[in-house]
CSV table of C-alpha atoms in Angstrom, one decimal:
chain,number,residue,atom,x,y,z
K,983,UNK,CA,-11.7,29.5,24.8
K,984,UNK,CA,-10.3,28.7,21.1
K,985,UNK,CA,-11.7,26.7,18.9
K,986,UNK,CA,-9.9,23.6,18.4
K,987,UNK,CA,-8.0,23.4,15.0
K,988,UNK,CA,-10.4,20.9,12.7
K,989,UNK,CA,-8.2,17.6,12.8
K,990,UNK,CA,-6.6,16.3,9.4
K,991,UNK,CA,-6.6,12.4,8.8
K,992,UNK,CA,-3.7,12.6,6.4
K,993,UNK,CA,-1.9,15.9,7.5
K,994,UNK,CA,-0.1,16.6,4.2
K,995,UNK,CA,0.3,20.3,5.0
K,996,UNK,CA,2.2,19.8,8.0
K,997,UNK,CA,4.7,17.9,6.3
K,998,UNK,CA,4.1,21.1,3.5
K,999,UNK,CA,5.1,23.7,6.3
K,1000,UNK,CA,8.4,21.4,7.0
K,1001,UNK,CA,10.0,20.8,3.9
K,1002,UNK,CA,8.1,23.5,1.3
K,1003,UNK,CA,10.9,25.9,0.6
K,1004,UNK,CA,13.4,23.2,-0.5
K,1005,UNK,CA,9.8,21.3,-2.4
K,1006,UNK,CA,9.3,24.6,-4.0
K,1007,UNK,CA,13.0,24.9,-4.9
K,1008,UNK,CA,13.3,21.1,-6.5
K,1009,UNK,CA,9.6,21.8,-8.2
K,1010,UNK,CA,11.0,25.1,-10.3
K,1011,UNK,CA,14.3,23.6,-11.1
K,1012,UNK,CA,12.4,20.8,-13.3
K,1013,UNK,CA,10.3,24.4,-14.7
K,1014,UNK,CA,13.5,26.2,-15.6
K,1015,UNK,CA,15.3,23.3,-16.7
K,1016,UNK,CA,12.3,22.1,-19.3
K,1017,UNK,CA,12.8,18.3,-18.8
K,1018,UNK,CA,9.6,17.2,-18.1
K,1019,UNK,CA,9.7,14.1,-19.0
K,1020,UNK,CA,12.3,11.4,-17.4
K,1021,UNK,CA,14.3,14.6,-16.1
K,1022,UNK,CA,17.3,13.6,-14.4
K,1023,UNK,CA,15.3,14.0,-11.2
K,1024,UNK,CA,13.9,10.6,-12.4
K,1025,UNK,CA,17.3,8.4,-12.5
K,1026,UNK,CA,18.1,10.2,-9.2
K,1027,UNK,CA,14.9,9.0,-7.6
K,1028,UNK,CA,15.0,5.8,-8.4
K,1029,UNK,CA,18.5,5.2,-7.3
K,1030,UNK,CA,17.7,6.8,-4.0
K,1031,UNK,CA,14.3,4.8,-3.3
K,1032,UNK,CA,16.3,1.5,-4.3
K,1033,UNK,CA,19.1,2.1,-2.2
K,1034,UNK,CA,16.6,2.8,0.8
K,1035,UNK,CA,15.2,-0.7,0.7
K,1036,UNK,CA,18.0,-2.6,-0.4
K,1037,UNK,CA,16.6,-3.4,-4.5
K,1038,UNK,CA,18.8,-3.8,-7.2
K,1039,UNK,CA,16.8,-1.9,-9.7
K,1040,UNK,CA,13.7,0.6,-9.1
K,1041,UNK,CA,11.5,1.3,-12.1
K,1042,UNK,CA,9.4,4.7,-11.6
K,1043,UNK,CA,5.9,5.1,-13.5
K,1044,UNK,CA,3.1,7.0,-13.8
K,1045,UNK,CA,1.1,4.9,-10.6
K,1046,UNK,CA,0.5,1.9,-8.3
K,1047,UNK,CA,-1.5,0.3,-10.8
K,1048,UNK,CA,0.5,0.7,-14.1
K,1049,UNK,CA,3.5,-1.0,-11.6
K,1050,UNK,CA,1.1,-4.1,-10.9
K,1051,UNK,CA,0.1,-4.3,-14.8
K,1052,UNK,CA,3.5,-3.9,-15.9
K,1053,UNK,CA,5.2,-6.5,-13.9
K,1054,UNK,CA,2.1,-8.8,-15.3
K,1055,UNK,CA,2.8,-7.5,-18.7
K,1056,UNK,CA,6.8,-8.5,-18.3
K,1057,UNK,CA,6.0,-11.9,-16.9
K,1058,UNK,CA,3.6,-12.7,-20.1
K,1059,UNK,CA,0.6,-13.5,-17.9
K,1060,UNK,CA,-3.2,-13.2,-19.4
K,1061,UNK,CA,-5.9,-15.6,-20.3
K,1062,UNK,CA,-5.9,-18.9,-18.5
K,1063,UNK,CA,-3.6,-18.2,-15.7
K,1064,UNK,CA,-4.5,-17.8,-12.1
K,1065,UNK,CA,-3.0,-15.6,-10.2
K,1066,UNK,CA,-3.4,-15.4,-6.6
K,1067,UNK,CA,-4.3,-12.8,-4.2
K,1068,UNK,CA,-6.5,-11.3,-1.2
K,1069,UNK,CA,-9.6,-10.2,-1.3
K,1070,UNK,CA,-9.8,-8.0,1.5
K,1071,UNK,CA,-7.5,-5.0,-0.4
K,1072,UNK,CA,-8.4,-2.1,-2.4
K,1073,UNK,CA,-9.7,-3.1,-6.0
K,1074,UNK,CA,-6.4,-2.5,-7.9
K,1075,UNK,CA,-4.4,-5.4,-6.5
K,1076,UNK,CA,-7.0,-7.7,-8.3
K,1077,UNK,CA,-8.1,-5.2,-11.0
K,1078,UNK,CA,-4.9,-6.1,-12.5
K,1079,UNK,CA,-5.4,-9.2,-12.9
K,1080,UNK,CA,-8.6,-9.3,-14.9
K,1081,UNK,CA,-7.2,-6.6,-17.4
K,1082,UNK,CA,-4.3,-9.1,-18.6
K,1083,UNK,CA,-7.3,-11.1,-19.1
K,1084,UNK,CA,-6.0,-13.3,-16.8
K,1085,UNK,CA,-8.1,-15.2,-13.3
K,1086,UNK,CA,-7.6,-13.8,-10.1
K,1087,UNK,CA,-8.1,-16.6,-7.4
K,1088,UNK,CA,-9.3,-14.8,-4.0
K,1089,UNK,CA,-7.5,-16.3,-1.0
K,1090,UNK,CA,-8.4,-15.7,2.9
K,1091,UNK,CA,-6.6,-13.5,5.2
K,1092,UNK,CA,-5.0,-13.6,8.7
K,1093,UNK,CA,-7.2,-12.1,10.7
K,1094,UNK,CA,-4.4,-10.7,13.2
K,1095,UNK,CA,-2.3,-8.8,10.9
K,1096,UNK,CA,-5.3,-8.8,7.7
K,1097,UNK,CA,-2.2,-9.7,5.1
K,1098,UNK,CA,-2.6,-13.0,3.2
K,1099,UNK,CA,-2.7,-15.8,5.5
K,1100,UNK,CA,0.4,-18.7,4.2
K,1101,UNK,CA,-1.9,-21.4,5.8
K,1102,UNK,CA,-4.8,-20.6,3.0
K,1103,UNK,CA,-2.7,-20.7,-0.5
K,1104,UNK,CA,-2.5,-24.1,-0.9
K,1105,UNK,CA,-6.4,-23.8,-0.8
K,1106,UNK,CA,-5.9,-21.3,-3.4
K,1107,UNK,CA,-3.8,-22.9,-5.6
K,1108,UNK,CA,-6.0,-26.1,-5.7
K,1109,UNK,CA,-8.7,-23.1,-6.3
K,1110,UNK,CA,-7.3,-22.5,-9.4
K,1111,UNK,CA,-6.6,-25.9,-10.8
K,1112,UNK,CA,-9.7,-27.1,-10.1
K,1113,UNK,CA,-10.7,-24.0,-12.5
K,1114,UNK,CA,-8.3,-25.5,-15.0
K,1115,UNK,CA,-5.9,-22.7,-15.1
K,1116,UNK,CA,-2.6,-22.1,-15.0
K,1117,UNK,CA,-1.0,-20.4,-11.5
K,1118,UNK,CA,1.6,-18.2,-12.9
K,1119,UNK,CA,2.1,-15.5,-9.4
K,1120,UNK,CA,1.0,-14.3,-6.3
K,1121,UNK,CA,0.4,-11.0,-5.3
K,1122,UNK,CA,0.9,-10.4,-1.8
K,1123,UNK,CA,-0.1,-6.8,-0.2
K,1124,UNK,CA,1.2,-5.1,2.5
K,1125,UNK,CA,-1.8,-3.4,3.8
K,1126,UNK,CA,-2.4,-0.8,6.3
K,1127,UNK,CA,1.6,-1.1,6.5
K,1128,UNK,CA,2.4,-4.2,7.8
K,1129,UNK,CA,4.8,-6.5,5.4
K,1130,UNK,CA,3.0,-9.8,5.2
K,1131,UNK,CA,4.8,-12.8,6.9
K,1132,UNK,CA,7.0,-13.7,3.9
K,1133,UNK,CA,9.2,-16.5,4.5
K,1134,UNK,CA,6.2,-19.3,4.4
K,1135,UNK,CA,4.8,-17.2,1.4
K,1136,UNK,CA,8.3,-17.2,-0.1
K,1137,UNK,CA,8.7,-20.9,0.3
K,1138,UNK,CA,5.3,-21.7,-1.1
K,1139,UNK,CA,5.7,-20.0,-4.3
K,1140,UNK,CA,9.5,-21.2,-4.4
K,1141,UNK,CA,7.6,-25.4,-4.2
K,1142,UNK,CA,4.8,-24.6,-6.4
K,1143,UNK,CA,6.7,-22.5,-9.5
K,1144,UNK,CA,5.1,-19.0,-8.9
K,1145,UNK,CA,6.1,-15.5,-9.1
K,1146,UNK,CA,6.1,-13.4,-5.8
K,1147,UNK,CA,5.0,-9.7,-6.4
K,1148,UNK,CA,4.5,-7.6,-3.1
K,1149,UNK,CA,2.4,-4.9,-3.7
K,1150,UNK,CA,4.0,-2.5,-1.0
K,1151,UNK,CA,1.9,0.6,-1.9
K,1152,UNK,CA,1.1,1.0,1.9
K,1153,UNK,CA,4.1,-0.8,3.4
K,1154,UNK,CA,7.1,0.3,1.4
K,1155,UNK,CA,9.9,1.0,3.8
K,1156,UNK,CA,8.5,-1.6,6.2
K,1157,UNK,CA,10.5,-4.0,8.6
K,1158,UNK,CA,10.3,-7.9,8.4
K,1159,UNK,CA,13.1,-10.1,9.8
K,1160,UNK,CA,15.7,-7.6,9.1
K,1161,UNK,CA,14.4,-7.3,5.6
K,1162,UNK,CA,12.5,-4.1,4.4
K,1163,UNK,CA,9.3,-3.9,2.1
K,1164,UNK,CA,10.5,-3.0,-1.4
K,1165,UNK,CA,13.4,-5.8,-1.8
K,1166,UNK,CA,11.2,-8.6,-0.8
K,1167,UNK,CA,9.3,-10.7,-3.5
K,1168,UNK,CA,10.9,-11.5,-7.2
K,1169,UNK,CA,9.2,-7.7,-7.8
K,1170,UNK,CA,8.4,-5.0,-5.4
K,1171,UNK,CA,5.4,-2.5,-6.5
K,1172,UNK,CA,4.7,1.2,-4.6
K,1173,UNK,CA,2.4,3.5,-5.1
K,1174,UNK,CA,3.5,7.6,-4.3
K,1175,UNK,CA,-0.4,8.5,-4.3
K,1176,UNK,CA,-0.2,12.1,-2.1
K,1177,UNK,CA,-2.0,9.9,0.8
K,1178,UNK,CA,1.0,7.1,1.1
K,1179,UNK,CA,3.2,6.8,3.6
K,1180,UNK,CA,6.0,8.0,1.0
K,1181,UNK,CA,3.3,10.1,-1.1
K,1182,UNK,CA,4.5,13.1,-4.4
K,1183,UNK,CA,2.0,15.5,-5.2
K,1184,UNK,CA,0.1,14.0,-7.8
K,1185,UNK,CA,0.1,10.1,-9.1
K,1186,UNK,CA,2.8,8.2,-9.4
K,1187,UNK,CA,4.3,4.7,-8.9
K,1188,UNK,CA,7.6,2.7,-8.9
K,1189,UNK,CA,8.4,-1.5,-9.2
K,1190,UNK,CA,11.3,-2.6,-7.8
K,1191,UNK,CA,13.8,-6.1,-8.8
K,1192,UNK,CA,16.9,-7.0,-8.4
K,1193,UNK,CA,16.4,-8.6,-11.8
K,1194,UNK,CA,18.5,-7.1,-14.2
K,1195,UNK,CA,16.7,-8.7,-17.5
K,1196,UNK,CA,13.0,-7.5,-16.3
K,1197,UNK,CA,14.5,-4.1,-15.3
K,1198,UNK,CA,15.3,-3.5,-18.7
K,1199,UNK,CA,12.3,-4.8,-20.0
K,1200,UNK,CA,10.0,-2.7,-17.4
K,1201,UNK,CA,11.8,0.2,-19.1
K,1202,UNK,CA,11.0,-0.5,-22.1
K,1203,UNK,CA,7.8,-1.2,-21.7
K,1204,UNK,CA,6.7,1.6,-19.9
K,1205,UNK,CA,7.8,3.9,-22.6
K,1206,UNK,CA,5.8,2.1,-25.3
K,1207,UNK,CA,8.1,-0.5,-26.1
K,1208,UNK,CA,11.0,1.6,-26.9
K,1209,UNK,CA,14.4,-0.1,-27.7
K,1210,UNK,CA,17.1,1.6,-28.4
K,1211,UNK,CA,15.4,4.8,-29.2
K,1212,UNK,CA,12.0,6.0,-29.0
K,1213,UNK,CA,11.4,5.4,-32.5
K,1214,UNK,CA,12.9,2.1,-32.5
K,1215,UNK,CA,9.4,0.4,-30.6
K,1216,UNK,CA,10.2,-3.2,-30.0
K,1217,UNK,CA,7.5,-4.5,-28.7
K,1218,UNK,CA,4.3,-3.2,-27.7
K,1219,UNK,CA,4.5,-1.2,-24.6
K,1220,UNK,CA,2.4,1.7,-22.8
K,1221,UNK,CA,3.3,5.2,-21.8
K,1222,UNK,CA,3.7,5.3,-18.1
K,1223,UNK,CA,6.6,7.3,-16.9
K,1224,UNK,CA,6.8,8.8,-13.6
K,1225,UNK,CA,6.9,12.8,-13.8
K,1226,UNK,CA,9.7,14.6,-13.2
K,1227,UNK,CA,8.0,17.0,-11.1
K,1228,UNK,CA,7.1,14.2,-8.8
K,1229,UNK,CA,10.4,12.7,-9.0
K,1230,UNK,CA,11.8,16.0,-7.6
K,1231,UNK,CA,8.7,15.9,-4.8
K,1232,UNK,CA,9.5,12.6,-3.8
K,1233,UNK,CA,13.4,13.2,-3.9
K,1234,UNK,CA,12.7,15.8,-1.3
K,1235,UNK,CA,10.1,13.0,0.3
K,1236,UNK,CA,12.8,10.2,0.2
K,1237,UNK,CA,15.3,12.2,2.5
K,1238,UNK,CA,12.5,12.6,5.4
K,1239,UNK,CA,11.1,9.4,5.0
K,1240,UNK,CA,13.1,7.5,7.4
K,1241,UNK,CA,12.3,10.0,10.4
K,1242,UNK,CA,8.5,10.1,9.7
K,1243,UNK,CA,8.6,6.2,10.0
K,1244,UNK,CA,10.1,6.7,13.5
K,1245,UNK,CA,7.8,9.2,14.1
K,1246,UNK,CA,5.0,7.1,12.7
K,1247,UNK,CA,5.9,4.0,15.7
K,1248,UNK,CA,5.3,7.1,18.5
K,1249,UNK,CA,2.2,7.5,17.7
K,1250,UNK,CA,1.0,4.4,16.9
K,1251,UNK,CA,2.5,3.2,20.1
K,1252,UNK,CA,0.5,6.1,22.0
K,1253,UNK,CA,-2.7,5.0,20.6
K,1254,UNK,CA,-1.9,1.5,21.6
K,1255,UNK,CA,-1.3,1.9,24.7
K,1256,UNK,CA,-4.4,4.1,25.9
K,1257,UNK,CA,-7.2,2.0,23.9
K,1258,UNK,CA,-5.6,-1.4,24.0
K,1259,UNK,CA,-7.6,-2.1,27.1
K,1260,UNK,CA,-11.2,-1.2,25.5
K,1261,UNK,CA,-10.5,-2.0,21.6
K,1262,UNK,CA,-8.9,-4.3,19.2
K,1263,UNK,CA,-6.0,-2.5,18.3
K,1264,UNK,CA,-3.3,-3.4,15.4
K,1265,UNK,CA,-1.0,-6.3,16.0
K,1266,UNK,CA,2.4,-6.4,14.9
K,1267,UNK,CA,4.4,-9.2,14.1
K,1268,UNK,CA,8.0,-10.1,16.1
K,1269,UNK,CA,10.9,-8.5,14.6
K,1270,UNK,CA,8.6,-6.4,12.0
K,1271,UNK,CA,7.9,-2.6,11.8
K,1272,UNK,CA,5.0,-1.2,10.4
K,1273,UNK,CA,5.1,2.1,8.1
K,1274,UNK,CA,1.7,2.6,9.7
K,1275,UNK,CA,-0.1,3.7,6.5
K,1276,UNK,CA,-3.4,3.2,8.5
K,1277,UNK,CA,-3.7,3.1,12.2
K,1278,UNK,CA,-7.0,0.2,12.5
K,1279,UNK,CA,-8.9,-1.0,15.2
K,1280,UNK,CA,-12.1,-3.6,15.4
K,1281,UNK,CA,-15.6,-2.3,16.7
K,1282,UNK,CA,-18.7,-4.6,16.8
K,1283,UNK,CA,-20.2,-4.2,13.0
K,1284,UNK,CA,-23.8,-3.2,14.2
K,1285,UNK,CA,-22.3,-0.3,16.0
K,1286,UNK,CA,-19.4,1.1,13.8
K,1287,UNK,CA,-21.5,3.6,11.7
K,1288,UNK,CA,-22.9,5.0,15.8
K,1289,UNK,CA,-18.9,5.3,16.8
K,1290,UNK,CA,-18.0,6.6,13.5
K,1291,UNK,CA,-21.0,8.9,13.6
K,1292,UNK,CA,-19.7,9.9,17.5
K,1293,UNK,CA,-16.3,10.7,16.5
K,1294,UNK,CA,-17.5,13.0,14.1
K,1295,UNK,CA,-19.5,15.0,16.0
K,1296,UNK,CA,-16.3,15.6,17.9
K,1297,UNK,CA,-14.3,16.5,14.9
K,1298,UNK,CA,-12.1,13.5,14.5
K,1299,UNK,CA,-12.3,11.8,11.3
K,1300,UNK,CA,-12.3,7.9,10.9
K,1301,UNK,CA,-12.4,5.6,7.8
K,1302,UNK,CA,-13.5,2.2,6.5
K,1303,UNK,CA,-10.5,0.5,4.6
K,1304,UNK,CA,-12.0,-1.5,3.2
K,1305,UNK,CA,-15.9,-2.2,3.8
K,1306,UNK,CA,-16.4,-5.0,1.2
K,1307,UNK,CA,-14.2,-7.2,0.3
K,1308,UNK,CA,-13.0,-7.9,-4.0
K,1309,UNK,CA,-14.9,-11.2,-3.7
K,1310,UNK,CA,-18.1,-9.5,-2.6
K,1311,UNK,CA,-18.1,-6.6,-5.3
K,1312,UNK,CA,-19.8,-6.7,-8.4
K,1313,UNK,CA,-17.0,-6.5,-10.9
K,1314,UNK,CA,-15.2,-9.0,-9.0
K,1315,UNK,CA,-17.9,-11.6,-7.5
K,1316,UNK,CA,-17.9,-14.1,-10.6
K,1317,UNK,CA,-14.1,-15.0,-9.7
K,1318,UNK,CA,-13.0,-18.0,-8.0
K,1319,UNK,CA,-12.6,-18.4,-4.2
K,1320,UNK,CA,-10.3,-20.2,-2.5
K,1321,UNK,CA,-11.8,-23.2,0.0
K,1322,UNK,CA,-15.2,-23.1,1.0
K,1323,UNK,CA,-15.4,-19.1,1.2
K,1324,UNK,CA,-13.6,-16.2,3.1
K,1325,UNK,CA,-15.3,-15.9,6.4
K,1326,UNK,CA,-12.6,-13.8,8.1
K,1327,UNK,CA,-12.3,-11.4,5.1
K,1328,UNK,CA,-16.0,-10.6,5.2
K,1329,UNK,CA,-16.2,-10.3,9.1
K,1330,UNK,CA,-13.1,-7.6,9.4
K,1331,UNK,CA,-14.5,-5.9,6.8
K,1332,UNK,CA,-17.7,-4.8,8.9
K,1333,UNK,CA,-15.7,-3.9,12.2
K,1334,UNK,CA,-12.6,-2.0,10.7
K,1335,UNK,CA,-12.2,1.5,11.9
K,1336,UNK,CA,-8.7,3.7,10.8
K,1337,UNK,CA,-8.2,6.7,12.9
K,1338,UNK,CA,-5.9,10.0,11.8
K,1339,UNK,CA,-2.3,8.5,11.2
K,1340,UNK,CA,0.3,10.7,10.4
K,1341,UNK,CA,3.8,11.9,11.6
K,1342,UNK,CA,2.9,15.4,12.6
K,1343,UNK,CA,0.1,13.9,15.1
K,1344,UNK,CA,1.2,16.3,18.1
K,1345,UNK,CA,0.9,14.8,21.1
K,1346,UNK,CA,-2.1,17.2,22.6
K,1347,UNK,CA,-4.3,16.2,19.1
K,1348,UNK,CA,-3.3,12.1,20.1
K,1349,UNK,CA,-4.7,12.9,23.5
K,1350,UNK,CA,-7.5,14.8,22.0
K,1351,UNK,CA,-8.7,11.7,19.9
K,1352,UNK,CA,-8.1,9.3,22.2
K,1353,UNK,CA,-10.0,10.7,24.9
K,1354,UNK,CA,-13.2,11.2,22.2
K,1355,UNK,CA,-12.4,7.4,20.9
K,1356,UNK,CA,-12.5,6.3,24.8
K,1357,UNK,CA,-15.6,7.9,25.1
K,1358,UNK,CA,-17.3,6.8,21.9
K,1359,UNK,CA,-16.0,3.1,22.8
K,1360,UNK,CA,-17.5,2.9,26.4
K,1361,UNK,CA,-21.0,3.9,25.3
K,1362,UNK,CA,-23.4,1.5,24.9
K,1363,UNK,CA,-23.7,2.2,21.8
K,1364,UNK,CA,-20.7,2.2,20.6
K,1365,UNK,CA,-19.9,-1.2,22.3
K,1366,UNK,CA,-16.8,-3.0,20.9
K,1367,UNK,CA,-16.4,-6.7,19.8
């Protein structure tokens, strides 16, 4: 009997085996050609990505994080403004914040979906007046691929005067109410780190507006402030351009992208369907698609690290996204939080569990892990909540 093939959670070289002659092609055309730096690949790019979603403009840079700090930059936030945002996100989304020099203001989540929750912002905004500061924006993130219920969100900022910036680095390409997750917000930011659902080969990041005053001021600033020349700085920017090596990656991406999302929804809805009895598996919202970036269940907290633990003796690998919340991490703990704490941010954060996600998942690996998950779940101890 063979041994069974070790089982990727991110398979990036299947998608490698698909696509690599016309990747290798579009990767030694920017070599021969020498223009390393916003090649045409670049313009090309960021038409196409754009024109997928349904933005006006689409600004590429060097990552997800320059595109959150950049937007900030544009909109002159920094010291005495709040800005709002989850805590229960990776460290960038509020990282941002504090290096403007500005407050981030940590609101709760809904515990279905794990996005923002509308109902808590107003919590958060009185948050941050009771601090004495200024709310300027909110960031909103799209995690594990879900776009966050933004018609209540988009109202909310609309009565209270702030900006609305969706950080889509895991949801980009998402459904929501015939919308999709790039053109929703005043700015749109994305993230192509290789394990994205729309990943290049290295780092790399875009923001997307329909604004065509901040698109020309994103440009600017993300080649040091640059005006009408390079040596004509007119303000004070940063260098963070996206490569044109990963602009020709993620041209090649771009075209596939739409068929891995559908591809994406088979597999999630296979996993669904055979643990949904014994597990809390991922909710969607009506009339929403996910890009599944993650594929997350719930297990009891005092038994996650024994199912974990089981699934890895059997070769399938899991992670923890994320197993602390912002509010509860040392560089972020002395910021404000909204109401009287975030109980539901803390408690998902010990009973997450994200199984392999990708769109090469064949159908006899899905059975594989689901059968070891199945197993894992109904031992005693691996008991789930």
């Amino acid at each position: 009997m063979s041994e069974r093939p070790a089982i990727e959670f991110i398979d990036l070289k299947a998608q490698r085996q698909r696509i690599g002659k016309a990747m290798d092609e579009a990767i030694l055309k920017v070599v021969h050609d020498g223009n390393y730096i916003l090649g045409e690949q670049v313009g090309e790019f960021e038409t196409g990505l754009a024109a997928f979603c349904g933005a006006k403009h689409a600004i590429g840079v060097a990552n997800g994080t320059d595109a959150l700090i950049l937007v900030l930059e544009a909109l002159g936030i920094g010291p005495g403004d709040a800005v709002l945002c989850p805590s229960f996100t990776f460290a960038a989304t509020a990282e941002v914040v504090a290096w403007m020099g500005a407050t981030p203001i940590f609101a709760e989540i809904d515990e279905p979906t794990y996005n923002i929750d509308p109902k808590g912002l107003a919590a958060a905004l009185d948050t941050a007046k009771k601090h004495e500061l200024k709310p300027r924006a909110l960031i909103t993130v799209d995690l594990f691929g879900q776009a966050c219920d933004y018609e209540p969100i988009e109202a909310f900022c609309k009565e209270n005067g702030l900006v609305l910036i969706s950080d889509s680095a895991q949801g980009y390409g998402a459904r929501y109410k015939g919308r999709i997750a790039g053109a929703i917000g005043d700015f749109a930011t994305t993230s192509f780190f290789p394990a994205k659902p729309l990943g290049c080969y290295g780092d790399g990041g875009a923001i997307l507006t329909d604004s065509d005053e901040h698109a020309e001021l994103l440009r600017s600033l993300r080649f040091h402030g640059k005006g009408s020349y390079k040596y004509d700085n007119v303000r004070v920017g940063v260098n963070s351009r996206l490569d044109t090596i990963q602009a020709a990656v993620l041209i090649e991406k771009l075209k596939i992208y739409a068929e891995e999302l559908e591809q994406r929804q088979v597999v999630a809805a296979r996993y669904t369907a055979a643990l949904k009895d014994l597990v809390t598996t991922p909710y969607v919202m009506a009339d929403s698609v996910s890009t599944w970036a993650q594929y997350t269940i719930r297990v009891d907290a005092g038994r996650r690290d024994a199912f974990q633990a089981a699934l890895k003796a059997k070769g399938v690998p899991t992670t923890v996204y994320y197993p602390k919340p912002l509010h509860q991490q040392t560089a972020y703990k002395h910021f404000p939080v909204a109401g009287n704490g975030l109980p539901i941010s803390e408690r998902v954060a010990q009973e997450v569990v994200a199984l392999p996600m990708h769109p090469y998942l064949d159908e006899a690996t899905q059975d594989y892990i689901i059968e070891q998950v199945r197993e894992a779940l109904a031992a005693p101890t691996a008991a789930v909540a």
